[in-house]
Tab-separated table of C-alpha atoms in Angstrom:
chain	number	residue	atom	x	y	z
F	16	MET	CA	4.159	8.051	234.657
F	17	ILE	CA	1.174	10.212	233.658
F	18	THR	CA	2.060	12.593	236.509
F	19	ALA	CA	5.657	12.833	235.284
F	20	LEU	CA	4.480	13.414	231.709
F	21	GLY	CA	2.066	16.086	232.921
F	22	ARG	CA	4.793	17.781	234.959
F	23	THR	CA	7.211	17.772	232.006
F	24	THR	CA	4.514	19.210	229.733
F	25	MET	CA	3.694	21.929	232.261
F	26	GLU	CA	7.377	22.798	232.675
F	27	SER	CA	7.859	22.943	228.894
F	28	VAL	CA	4.844	25.229	228.488
F	29	GLN	CA	6.098	27.410	231.347
F	30	TYR	CA	9.575	27.569	229.758
F	31	LEU	CA	8.097	28.516	226.384
F	32	GLY	CA	6.046	31.198	228.135
F	33	GLN	CA	9.195	32.615	229.763
F	34	LEU	CA	10.994	32.628	226.397
F	35	GLY	CA	8.000	34.335	224.775
F	36	LEU	CA	7.950	36.960	227.520
F	37	LEU	CA	11.691	37.629	227.147
F	38	THR	CA	11.305	37.921	223.365
F	39	TRP	CA	8.428	40.383	223.808
F	40	GLU	CA	10.405	42.424	226.369
F	41	THR	CA	13.413	42.479	224.017
F	42	VAL	CA	11.392	43.593	220.982
F	43	LYS	CA	9.641	46.226	223.123
F	44	ALA	CA	13.001	47.461	224.460
F	45	MET	CA	14.255	47.989	220.890
F	46	PHE	CA	11.487	50.574	220.427
F	47	VAL	CA	11.075	52.190	223.857
F	48	ALA	CA	14.754	52.493	224.842
F	49	PRO	CA	17.686	53.780	222.797
F	50	ILE	CA	19.735	50.926	221.300
F	51	ARG	CA	23.330	50.985	222.599
F	52	TRP	CA	25.086	50.806	219.221
F	53	ARG	CA	28.586	50.710	220.712
F	54	LEU	CA	27.675	47.549	222.631
F	55	VAL	CA	25.991	46.133	219.513
F	56	LEU	CA	29.209	46.699	217.546
F	57	GLN	CA	31.299	45.051	220.275
F	58	GLN	CA	28.948	42.061	220.225
F	59	ILE	CA	29.002	41.843	216.410
F	60	ILE	CA	32.788	41.558	216.642
F	61	GLU	CA	32.492	38.942	219.395
F	62	VAL	CA	29.566	36.993	217.935
F	63	GLY	CA	30.054	37.450	214.203
F	64	SER	CA	33.611	38.296	213.406
F	65	ARG	CA	35.189	35.831	215.843
F	66	SER	CA	32.888	32.996	214.704
F	67	GLN	CA	34.049	33.232	211.101
F	68	VAL	CA	36.848	30.674	211.268
F	69	VAL	CA	34.733	27.985	212.915
F	70	VAL	CA	31.853	28.624	210.502
F	71	ALA	CA	34.130	28.639	207.427
F	72	VAL	CA	35.777	25.373	208.497
F	73	THR	CA	32.348	23.816	209.082
F	74	GLY	CA	31.259	24.941	205.606
F	75	VAL	CA	34.426	23.617	203.945
F	76	PHE	CA	34.243	20.141	205.451
F	77	THR	CA	30.470	19.826	205.030
F	78	GLY	CA	30.656	20.875	201.376
F	79	ALA	CA	33.667	18.622	200.720
F	80	VAL	CA	32.212	15.500	202.351
F	81	PHE	CA	28.758	16.051	200.845
F	82	ALA	CA	30.222	16.562	197.359
F	83	ALA	CA	32.258	13.355	197.653
F	84	GLN	CA	29.256	11.300	198.842
F	85	ILE	CA	26.984	12.698	196.139
F	86	TYR	CA	29.602	11.944	193.492
F	87	PHE	CA	30.110	8.362	194.716
F	88	GLN	CA	26.349	7.683	194.520
F	89	PHE	CA	25.406	9.737	191.434
F	90	GLN	CA	28.247	8.677	189.163
F	91	ARG	CA	26.749	5.153	189.058
F	92	PHE	CA	23.866	6.658	187.089
F	93	GLY	CA	26.121	8.950	185.068
F	94	MET	CA	25.003	12.044	186.990
F	95	GLY	CA	28.342	12.998	188.549
F	96	THR	CA	28.078	16.483	187.021
F	97	ALA	CA	25.077	17.213	189.271
F	98	VAL	CA	27.331	17.282	192.323
F	99	GLY	CA	27.562	21.096	192.348
F	100	SER	CA	23.859	21.816	192.125
F	101	VAL	CA	22.855	19.141	194.677
F	102	THR	CA	25.520	20.283	197.132
F	103	ALA	CA	24.545	23.937	196.712
F	104	LEU	CA	20.841	23.147	197.243
F	105	ALA	CA	21.608	21.056	200.317
F	106	LEU	CA	23.899	23.731	201.715
F	107	PHE	CA	21.526	26.653	201.147
F	108	ARG	CA	18.322	24.910	202.151
F	109	GLU	CA	19.467	22.703	205.075
F	110	LEU	CA	23.088	22.089	205.949
F	111	GLY	CA	24.420	25.652	205.841
F	112	PRO	CA	21.883	27.283	208.174
F	113	THR	CA	21.503	24.296	210.510
F	114	LEU	CA	25.183	23.470	210.999
F	115	THR	CA	26.127	27.145	211.286
F	116	ALA	CA	23.430	27.640	213.922
F	117	LEU	CA	24.595	24.585	215.874
F	118	MET	CA	28.209	25.828	215.803
F	119	VAL	CA	27.201	29.371	216.814
F	120	SER	CA	24.959	27.992	219.542
F	121	GLY	CA	27.934	26.066	220.953
F	122	ARG	CA	30.395	28.906	220.655
F	123	VAL	CA	28.310	32.028	221.232
F	124	GLY	CA	25.179	30.787	223.025
F	125	ALA	CA	27.251	29.103	225.716
F	126	ALA	CA	29.411	32.213	226.153
F	127	ILE	CA	26.379	34.504	226.451
F	128	ALA	CA	24.720	32.248	229.048
F	129	ALA	CA	27.950	31.976	231.065
F	130	GLU	CA	28.670	35.719	230.943
F	131	ILE	CA	25.181	36.876	231.906
F	132	GLY	CA	24.902	34.024	234.427
F	133	THR	CA	28.121	35.108	236.138
F	134	MET	CA	26.885	38.703	236.234
F	135	LYS	CA	23.621	37.477	237.754
F	136	VAL	CA	25.153	35.457	240.599
F	137	THR	CA	27.740	38.140	241.419
F	138	GLU	CA	24.964	40.768	241.760
F	139	GLN	CA	26.220	42.714	238.707
F	140	VAL	CA	22.768	42.469	237.115
F	141	ASP	CA	21.214	43.842	240.326
F	142	ALA	CA	23.884	46.581	240.310
F	143	LEU	CA	22.778	47.575	236.800
F	144	ARG	CA	19.151	47.692	237.936
F	145	SER	CA	20.065	49.695	241.043
F	146	MET	CA	21.590	52.341	238.724
F	147	GLY	CA	18.380	52.540	236.724
F	148	VAL	CA	19.755	50.512	233.798
F	149	HIS	CA	17.346	47.887	232.487
F	150	PRO	CA	19.246	44.569	232.031
F	151	ILE	CA	17.239	43.837	228.877
F	152	ASP	CA	18.460	47.123	227.308
F	153	TYR	CA	22.075	46.637	228.378
F	154	LEU	CA	22.606	42.883	228.121
F	155	VAL	CA	19.918	41.252	225.980
F	156	VAL	CA	19.224	43.769	223.195
F	157	PRO	CA	22.867	44.259	222.060
F	158	ARG	CA	23.510	40.497	221.992
F	159	SER	CA	20.230	39.787	220.185
F	160	VAL	CA	20.775	42.498	217.561
F	161	ALA	CA	24.359	41.299	217.028
F	162	LEU	CA	23.212	37.702	216.531
F	163	ILE	CA	20.383	38.722	214.198
F	164	VAL	CA	22.787	40.791	212.075
F	165	SER	CA	25.623	38.251	212.126
F	166	MET	CA	23.878	34.911	211.668
F	167	PRO	CA	22.557	35.364	208.095
F	168	LEU	CA	26.032	36.574	207.069
F	169	LEU	CA	27.689	33.600	208.775
F	170	VAL	CA	25.244	31.234	207.066
F	171	ALA	CA	26.064	32.817	203.692
F	172	GLU	CA	29.761	32.453	204.462
F	173	ALA	CA	29.396	28.770	205.425
F	174	CYS	CA	27.452	28.058	202.207
F	175	ALA	CA	29.995	29.913	200.073
F	176	PHE	CA	32.926	27.997	201.580
F	177	GLY	CA	30.954	24.740	201.231
F	178	ILE	CA	30.346	25.354	197.521
F	179	ILE	CA	34.003	26.248	196.928
F	180	ALA	CA	35.062	23.061	198.749
F	181	SER	CA	32.584	21.036	196.707
F	182	TYR	CA	34.089	22.484	193.491
F	183	VAL	CA	37.618	21.594	194.611
F	184	ILE	CA	36.617	18.032	195.557
F	185	ALA	CA	34.425	17.350	192.516
F	186	VAL	CA	36.333	19.126	189.751
F	187	GLN	CA	39.917	19.153	190.991
F	188	MET	CA	40.059	15.820	192.810
F	189	LEU	CA	37.341	13.549	191.411
F	190	GLY	CA	37.603	14.712	187.800
F	191	VAL	CA	34.041	15.972	187.195
F	192	ALA	CA	33.936	18.112	184.050
F	193	GLU	CA	34.005	21.783	185.008
F	194	ALA	CA	31.617	23.221	182.411
F	195	PRO	CA	28.576	21.004	183.165
F	196	TYR	CA	29.349	21.219	186.902
F	197	LEU	CA	29.092	25.023	186.758
F	198	ARG	CA	26.111	24.976	184.368
F	199	TYR	CA	24.049	22.730	186.649
F	200	LEU	CA	25.136	24.727	189.661
F	201	ASN	CA	23.985	27.925	187.947
F	202	ASN	CA	20.753	26.481	186.515
F	203	TYR	CA	19.489	24.738	189.625
F	204	THR	CA	20.463	27.227	192.315
F	205	HIS	CA	17.957	30.083	192.624
F	206	PRO	CA	17.754	33.276	194.667
F	207	SER	CA	14.952	31.595	196.646
F	208	ASP	CA	17.478	29.016	197.920
F	209	VAL	CA	19.668	31.830	199.206
F	210	ALA	CA	16.578	33.492	200.722
F	211	ILE	CA	15.719	30.251	202.562
F	212	ALA	CA	19.255	30.104	203.987
F	213	LEU	CA	19.087	33.715	205.196
F	214	ILE	CA	15.572	33.367	206.678
F	215	LYS	CA	16.598	30.228	208.549
F	216	GLY	CA	19.725	32.025	209.777
F	217	PHE	CA	17.576	34.857	211.095
F	218	VAL	CA	15.141	32.534	212.906
F	219	PHE	CA	17.962	30.451	214.413
F	220	ALA	CA	19.643	33.664	215.618
F	221	VAL	CA	16.458	34.599	217.472
F	222	ILE	CA	16.352	31.122	219.079
F	223	ILE	CA	20.020	31.240	220.184
F	224	ALA	CA	19.711	34.787	221.551
F	225	CYS	CA	16.489	34.102	223.474
F	226	VAL	CA	17.560	30.779	224.968
F	227	ALA	CA	21.098	31.911	225.886
F	228	CYS	CA	19.991	35.225	227.421
F	229	HIS	CA	17.136	33.515	229.278
F	230	GLU	CA	19.440	30.865	230.727
F	231	GLY	CA	21.870	33.599	231.787
F	232	MET	CA	19.206	35.770	233.387
F	233	GLU	CA	17.695	32.811	235.259
F	234	THR	CA	21.014	31.594	236.662
F	235	ALA	CA	20.996	31.021	240.404
F	236	ASN	CA	22.896	28.998	243.013
F	237	GLY	CA	26.407	30.357	242.471
F	238	ALA	CA	29.110	28.441	240.611
F	239	ALA	CA	26.923	25.346	240.140
F	240	GLY	CA	24.293	27.501	238.424
F	241	VAL	CA	26.898	29.160	236.209
F	242	ARG	CA	28.182	25.700	235.225
F	243	ARG	CA	24.679	24.544	234.263
F	244	ALA	CA	23.619	27.666	232.331
F	245	PRO	CA	25.837	27.225	229.218
F	246	THR	CA	25.098	23.492	229.035
F	247	ARG	CA	21.356	24.114	229.165
F	248	ALA	CA	21.661	26.965	226.667
F	249	VAL	CA	23.479	24.777	224.124
F	250	VAL	CA	21.249	21.721	224.587
F	251	ILE	CA	17.957	23.634	224.489
F	252	SER	CA	18.915	25.919	221.601
F	253	SER	CA	20.375	23.012	219.564
F	254	LEU	CA	17.233	20.902	219.971
F	255	SER	CA	15.040	23.934	219.239
F	256	ILE	CA	17.063	24.684	216.081
F	257	LEU	CA	16.641	21.106	214.829
F	258	GLY	CA	12.901	21.138	215.577
F	259	MET	CA	12.372	24.586	214.103
F	260	ASN	CA	14.339	23.558	211.002
F	261	LEU	CA	11.712	20.907	210.240
F	262	VAL	CA	8.891	23.425	210.661
F	263	LEU	CA	10.715	26.003	208.507
F	264	THR	CA	11.483	23.448	205.797
F	265	PHE	CA	7.763	22.803	205.281
F	266	ALA	CA	6.719	26.439	205.760
F	267	LEU	CA	9.358	27.831	203.394
F	268	ASN	CA	8.569	25.174	200.791
F	269	ILE	CA	5.098	26.702	200.621
F	270	VAL	CA	6.517	30.222	200.259
F	271	PHE	CA	9.280	29.156	197.846
F	272	PRO	CA	8.033	25.953	196.126
F	273	SER	CA	10.839	23.744	194.798
F	274	SER	CA	8.912	22.704	191.641
F	275	ARG	CA	9.793	25.636	189.410
H	284	MET	CA	12.489	59.864	253.062
H	285	ILE	CA	11.841	56.106	252.898
H	286	GLU	CA	9.069	54.325	254.744
H	287	VAL	CA	8.374	50.599	254.868
H	288	ARG	CA	4.831	49.602	255.790
H	289	GLN	CA	3.656	46.107	256.705
H	290	LEU	CA	6.224	44.511	254.368
H	291	SER	CA	5.911	40.729	253.985
H	292	LYS	CA	7.928	38.427	251.761
H	293	SER	CA	8.232	34.662	251.406
H	294	PHE	CA	10.640	32.533	249.373
H	295	GLY	CA	9.508	29.039	248.379
H	296	GLY	CA	6.689	29.192	250.926
H	297	ARG	CA	9.074	30.153	253.775
H	298	PRO	CA	8.187	33.555	255.238
H	299	VAL	CA	11.279	35.759	255.529
H	300	LEU	CA	9.674	39.103	256.375
H	301	ARG	CA	6.440	39.446	258.355
H	302	GLU	CA	4.748	42.832	258.438
H	303	VAL	CA	7.962	44.820	258.784
H	304	ASN	CA	7.564	48.546	259.523
H	305	LEU	CA	10.529	50.941	259.310
H	306	THR	CA	11.044	54.661	258.774
H	307	MET	CA	14.301	56.157	257.480
H	308	GLU	CA	14.731	59.805	258.405
H	309	GLU	CA	16.334	62.262	255.992
H	310	GLY	CA	20.063	62.746	256.628
H	311	LYS	CA	20.266	60.090	259.377
H	312	THR	CA	21.797	56.632	259.494
H	313	LEU	CA	19.620	53.641	260.272
H	314	VAL	CA	21.427	50.386	261.005
H	315	VAL	CA	19.420	47.206	260.452
H	316	LEU	CA	20.788	44.354	262.564
H	317	GLY	CA	19.940	40.677	262.539
H	318	ARG	CA	21.389	37.197	262.271
H	319	SER	CA	22.570	35.833	258.937
H	320	GLY	CA	19.611	34.833	256.773
H	321	CYS	CA	17.064	36.815	258.800
H	322	GLY	CA	16.056	38.948	255.782
H	323	LYS	CA	18.125	42.129	256.252
H	324	SER	CA	19.325	42.190	252.640
H	325	VAL	CA	15.791	41.339	251.507
H	326	VAL	CA	14.545	44.522	253.209
H	327	LEU	CA	17.267	46.525	251.483
H	328	LYS	CA	16.469	45.115	248.041
H	329	HIS	CA	12.816	46.105	248.503
H	330	LEU	CA	13.836	49.727	249.099
H	331	ILE	CA	14.930	50.179	245.473
H	332	GLY	CA	12.465	47.771	243.938
H	333	LEU	CA	14.913	44.921	243.244
H	334	LEU	CA	12.352	42.659	244.937
H	335	LYS	CA	8.555	42.917	244.946
H	336	PRO	CA	6.816	42.300	248.283
H	337	ASP	CA	4.045	39.761	248.790
H	338	ALA	CA	2.213	42.340	250.908
H	339	GLY	CA	2.836	45.840	252.240
H	340	CYS	CA	4.516	48.751	250.522
H	341	VAL	CA	7.640	50.915	250.316
H	342	LEU	CA	7.229	54.688	250.092
H	343	VAL	CA	10.076	56.815	248.712
H	344	ASP	CA	9.416	60.556	249.181
H	345	GLY	CA	5.757	59.626	249.701
H	346	GLU	CA	5.491	57.631	246.437
H	347	ASP	CA	4.563	53.963	246.649
H	348	ILE	CA	7.178	52.155	244.505
H	349	THR	CA	5.972	48.593	245.028
H	350	GLY	CA	3.644	48.525	242.011
H	351	LEU	CA	5.939	50.440	239.663
H	352	PRO	CA	7.186	48.590	236.565
H	353	GLU	CA	10.966	48.276	236.094
H	354	ARG	CA	11.265	51.223	233.683
H	355	LYS	CA	9.351	53.592	235.978
H	356	LEU	CA	11.675	52.763	238.873
H	357	THR	CA	14.602	54.498	237.131
H	358	ALA	CA	13.818	57.920	238.611
H	359	VAL	CA	13.547	56.463	242.124
H	360	ARG	CA	16.745	54.424	241.758
H	361	ARG	CA	18.719	57.479	240.691
H	362	LYS	CA	17.967	59.084	244.074
H	363	ILE	CA	19.340	56.017	245.861
H	364	GLY	CA	22.751	54.336	245.645
H	365	MET	CA	23.414	50.805	246.806
H	366	LEU	CA	26.659	49.170	247.931
H	367	PHE	CA	26.258	45.448	247.386
H	368	GLN	CA	27.598	42.783	249.719
H	369	SER	CA	30.053	41.575	247.035
H	370	ALA	CA	30.604	45.167	245.788
H	371	ALA	CA	29.204	43.919	242.406
H	372	LEU	CA	31.867	45.692	240.356
H	373	PHE	CA	31.591	45.109	236.611
H	374	ASP	CA	34.529	42.763	236.174
H	375	SER	CA	34.990	43.546	232.476
H	376	MET	CA	35.593	47.235	233.254
H	377	SER	CA	38.485	49.064	234.916
H	378	VAL	CA	37.925	50.950	238.173
H	379	GLU	CA	37.623	54.168	236.185
H	380	ARG	CA	34.999	52.774	233.805
H	381	ASN	CA	33.091	51.259	236.740
H	382	LEU	CA	32.826	54.695	238.334
H	383	ALA	CA	32.139	56.528	235.074
H	384	PHE	CA	29.325	54.105	234.215
H	385	PRO	CA	26.605	55.599	236.472
H	386	LEU	CA	27.632	59.119	235.427
H	387	ARG	CA	27.260	58.294	231.736
H	388	GLU	CA	23.911	56.669	232.504
H	389	LEU	CA	22.861	59.934	234.164
H	390	GLY	CA	23.546	61.613	230.817
H	391	MET	CA	26.943	63.193	231.500
H	392	THR	CA	28.991	63.492	228.305
H	393	ASP	CA	31.791	65.901	229.262
H	394	GLU	CA	34.769	63.542	229.673
H	395	ARG	CA	36.766	66.070	231.741
H	396	GLU	CA	33.894	66.424	234.207
H	397	ILE	CA	33.494	62.633	234.367
H	398	ASP	CA	37.227	62.199	235.052
H	399	ALA	CA	37.075	64.854	237.791
H	400	ARG	CA	34.050	63.240	239.467
H	401	VAL	CA	35.669	59.786	239.296
H	402	ALA	CA	38.911	61.111	240.829
H	403	GLU	CA	36.974	62.958	243.564
H	404	ALA	CA	34.960	59.825	244.491
H	405	LEU	CA	38.111	57.673	244.596
H	406	ASP	CA	39.855	60.271	246.779
H	407	MET	CA	36.918	60.160	249.197
H	408	VAL	CA	37.370	56.424	249.715
H	409	GLY	CA	41.157	56.695	249.895
H	410	LEU	CA	41.895	55.105	246.537
H	411	GLY	CA	43.038	58.091	244.506
H	412	GLY	CA	45.146	57.100	241.497
H	413	GLU	CA	43.801	53.530	241.227
H	414	GLN	CA	41.674	54.293	238.158
H	415	MET	CA	43.354	51.876	235.744
H	416	LYS	CA	43.218	48.756	237.937
H	417	MET	CA	40.804	45.943	237.082
H	418	PRO	CA	38.463	44.576	239.789
H	419	ALA	CA	40.338	41.236	239.733
H	420	ASP	CA	43.490	43.081	240.876
H	421	LEU	CA	41.818	44.521	244.005
H	422	SER	CA	41.684	43.103	247.535
H	423	GLY	CA	38.322	42.564	249.275
H	424	GLY	CA	38.577	45.855	251.157
H	425	MET	CA	39.562	47.768	248.033
H	426	ARG	CA	36.651	46.272	246.099
H	427	LYS	CA	34.262	47.446	248.827
H	428	ARG	CA	35.800	50.935	248.686
H	429	VAL	CA	35.554	51.081	244.874
H	430	GLY	CA	31.968	49.842	245.172
H	431	LEU	CA	31.295	52.627	247.655
H	432	ALA	CA	32.941	55.182	245.357
H	433	ARG	CA	30.734	53.984	242.481
H	434	THR	CA	27.685	54.274	244.744
H	435	ILE	CA	28.377	57.875	245.733
H	436	VAL	CA	29.824	59.183	242.458
H	437	GLY	CA	26.317	59.970	241.178
H	438	ARG	CA	25.650	61.941	244.406
H	439	PRO	CA	22.547	60.047	245.541
H	440	ARG	CA	20.369	61.382	248.368
H	441	CYS	CA	20.325	58.012	250.064
H	442	VAL	CA	22.905	55.196	250.266
H	443	LEU	CA	22.066	51.598	251.111
H	444	TYR	CA	24.940	49.504	252.490
H	445	ASP	CA	24.539	45.718	252.316
H	446	GLU	CA	26.963	44.171	254.829
H	447	PRO	CA	29.715	46.733	254.124
H	448	THR	CA	32.267	45.148	256.477
H	449	THR	CA	31.561	41.429	256.159
H	450	GLY	CA	34.696	39.402	255.495
H	451	LEU	CA	37.086	42.296	256.102
H	452	ASP	CA	39.892	42.484	258.655
H	453	PRO	CA	39.334	44.676	261.789
H	454	ILE	CA	41.463	47.558	260.504
H	455	THR	CA	39.709	47.704	257.126
H	456	THR	CA	36.360	47.327	258.927
H	457	ASP	CA	37.199	50.339	261.099
H	458	SER	CA	38.271	52.297	258.031
H	459	ILE	CA	34.982	51.497	256.219
H	460	ASN	CA	32.988	52.440	259.348
H	461	HIS	CA	34.717	55.828	259.488
H	462	MET	CA	34.126	56.263	255.779
H	463	ILE	CA	30.386	55.638	256.127
H	464	ARG	CA	30.158	58.236	258.890
H	465	ARG	CA	32.381	60.694	257.013
H	466	LEU	CA	30.322	60.382	253.824
H	467	GLN	CA	27.106	60.872	255.734
H	468	ARG	CA	28.436	64.075	257.303
H	469	LYS	CA	30.107	65.383	254.158
H	470	LEU	CA	27.380	64.557	251.629
H	471	ARG	CA	24.448	64.708	254.106
H	472	VAL	CA	22.996	61.509	252.684
H	473	THR	CA	20.423	59.297	254.317
H	474	SER	CA	22.148	55.983	255.040
H	475	ILE	CA	20.738	52.547	255.706
H	476	VAL	CA	23.330	50.008	256.811
H	477	VAL	CA	22.515	46.330	256.970
H	478	THR	CA	25.006	44.409	259.128
H	479	HIS	CA	25.485	41.895	261.906
H	480	ASP	CA	28.661	43.609	263.046
H	481	MET	CA	27.993	45.382	266.362
H	482	LYS	CA	31.060	47.591	265.987
H	483	THR	CA	29.702	48.944	262.708
H	484	ALA	CA	26.295	49.416	264.331
H	485	PHE	CA	27.608	51.379	267.328
H	486	HIS	CA	29.930	53.456	265.151
H	487	CYS	CA	27.552	54.398	262.339
H	488	ALA	CA	24.018	54.381	263.716
H	489	ASP	CA	21.734	57.241	264.628
H	490	ARG	CA	19.002	54.634	265.000
H	491	VAL	CA	19.049	50.849	265.133
H	492	ALA	CA	16.450	48.256	264.153
H	493	LEU	CA	16.836	44.567	264.948
H	494	LEU	CA	15.163	41.982	262.746
H	495	HIS	CA	14.258	38.759	264.537
H	496	GLU	CA	12.166	35.936	263.088
H	497	GLY	CA	11.072	38.160	260.201
H	498	ARG	CA	9.797	41.013	262.386
H	499	VAL	CA	11.258	44.255	263.719
H	500	HIS	CA	12.050	43.194	267.275
H	501	PHE	CA	13.626	46.508	268.281
H	502	ASP	CA	13.660	50.022	266.824
H	503	GLY	CA	15.396	52.742	268.809
H	504	THR	CA	18.522	54.774	269.424
H	505	VAL	CA	21.995	53.372	270.115
H	506	GLU	CA	21.628	54.352	273.782
H	507	GLU	CA	18.327	52.479	274.037
H	508	LEU	CA	20.000	49.474	272.395
H	509	ARG	CA	22.861	49.509	274.907
H	510	ALA	CA	20.425	49.839	277.822
H	511	SER	CA	18.132	47.041	276.653
H	512	LYS	CA	17.685	44.038	278.973
H	513	ASP	CA	15.701	42.049	276.380
H	514	PRO	CA	17.401	38.605	276.129
H	515	VAL	CA	17.150	38.576	272.297
H	516	MET	CA	18.919	41.946	272.231
H	517	THR	CA	21.560	41.136	274.827
H	518	ASP	CA	22.326	37.751	273.222
H	519	PHE	CA	22.814	39.457	269.869
H	520	ILE	CA	24.922	42.327	271.213
H	521	GLU	CA	27.159	40.008	273.215
H	522	GLY	CA	27.221	37.280	270.540
H	523	ARG	CA	25.750	34.481	272.710
H	524	SER	CA	24.318	31.477	270.841
H	525	GLY	CA	23.139	29.675	274.008
H	526	GLU	CA	25.090	26.572	272.995
H	527	THR	CA	27.696	24.880	275.210
H	528	ASP	CA	30.859	22.901	274.371
């Protein structure tokens, strides 16, 4: 058992090292090689624009369900009007970034791993290298930049749709008074909450890009490898997002304390 | 032009190449023969730095490329074109964009010149007018030809062919063999052909090397190959496995 634990630890450290190396190579490539803006734009359309529906729907249902649950619990203490502010805080600080990242990891991370993985096993990555094109410049940088640009915007979109849904559920359906709902929402939601959402979106984008590109670039063993790459990319990036969210929650609470 | 010295490579502890020595002469065709899995493609991938050797070195125009980092290999790789075993066409791009890709990477921006070079390369492989097709719409032989056109469109000084006729019918194989010879004469490129097809070897080679158990077992002319009485050589040429029914 100790041997197995040791082996798992070693493999995890090795994996983290590989991710760190890929991140370093990607950051370095952004400065030493020209960024292929046309590819970045294509990827922003693929990663950002085409993820909007899934992210908006996630935001709507999360905001709606959360607003309903908060109302059911809070109205017992006569605090039903706090639904808006509590939902907004939860969406900006936790639910918006985390759920958006999990959805994007499933939709985009899997696609990136499968696409690069297929290129790897069909020698297309080697063909790029044989033409003097660095795969990091051509494949990893455009996808990473696109994710880093798109994710904070997608998080903002999910939060916005969540808050609108919460308003519809609380005010239109459950009969919460509109004026106090909006006053609490305005008084207790601060720019720092939005900043937390955007920072988390940025960090989660880095995680999805690194894990998905790494899984793609390390794909081997033909079709079986291509089948495994997206699964691994989604599982590893999802778990990393959840773990990193805990770390960020504590770290960002120091930077943006909630007791204001 | 290219020299391989004492090249050794192992995968997962299993030695594939053991102190391989080869010299590729400028403007000539070297055919590297050997059984499947004997390391022929591994040799080829070392020649443009796609693999790093465990020991030994590869010299291109006298420069040792084995220690060069990926970004510094660009200049070397632009002298050499490689036709991959699977053709390795970019499946998201049309034939035209596949061929234009290396030209744009070389810095060409004049679209009319790019179109002309693409059309010329496709004509050379007998596929003129097929620019708009996608790789998925091509047969195996056509994919190999498009791959070859993409390899030569940048006018490299040396072309590496990884199993150019594997999996093709005899007529297409013969056509590809003629094409390799024609391109070598027309463009005066140095060619290195990795194959286990004896017909390709006899048709294309100026010199032949046979890899056996990770080493160069034979290195000589086609005539010397034909005259050889070495059992390893004769078994390979005549396709004898030594097994009985």
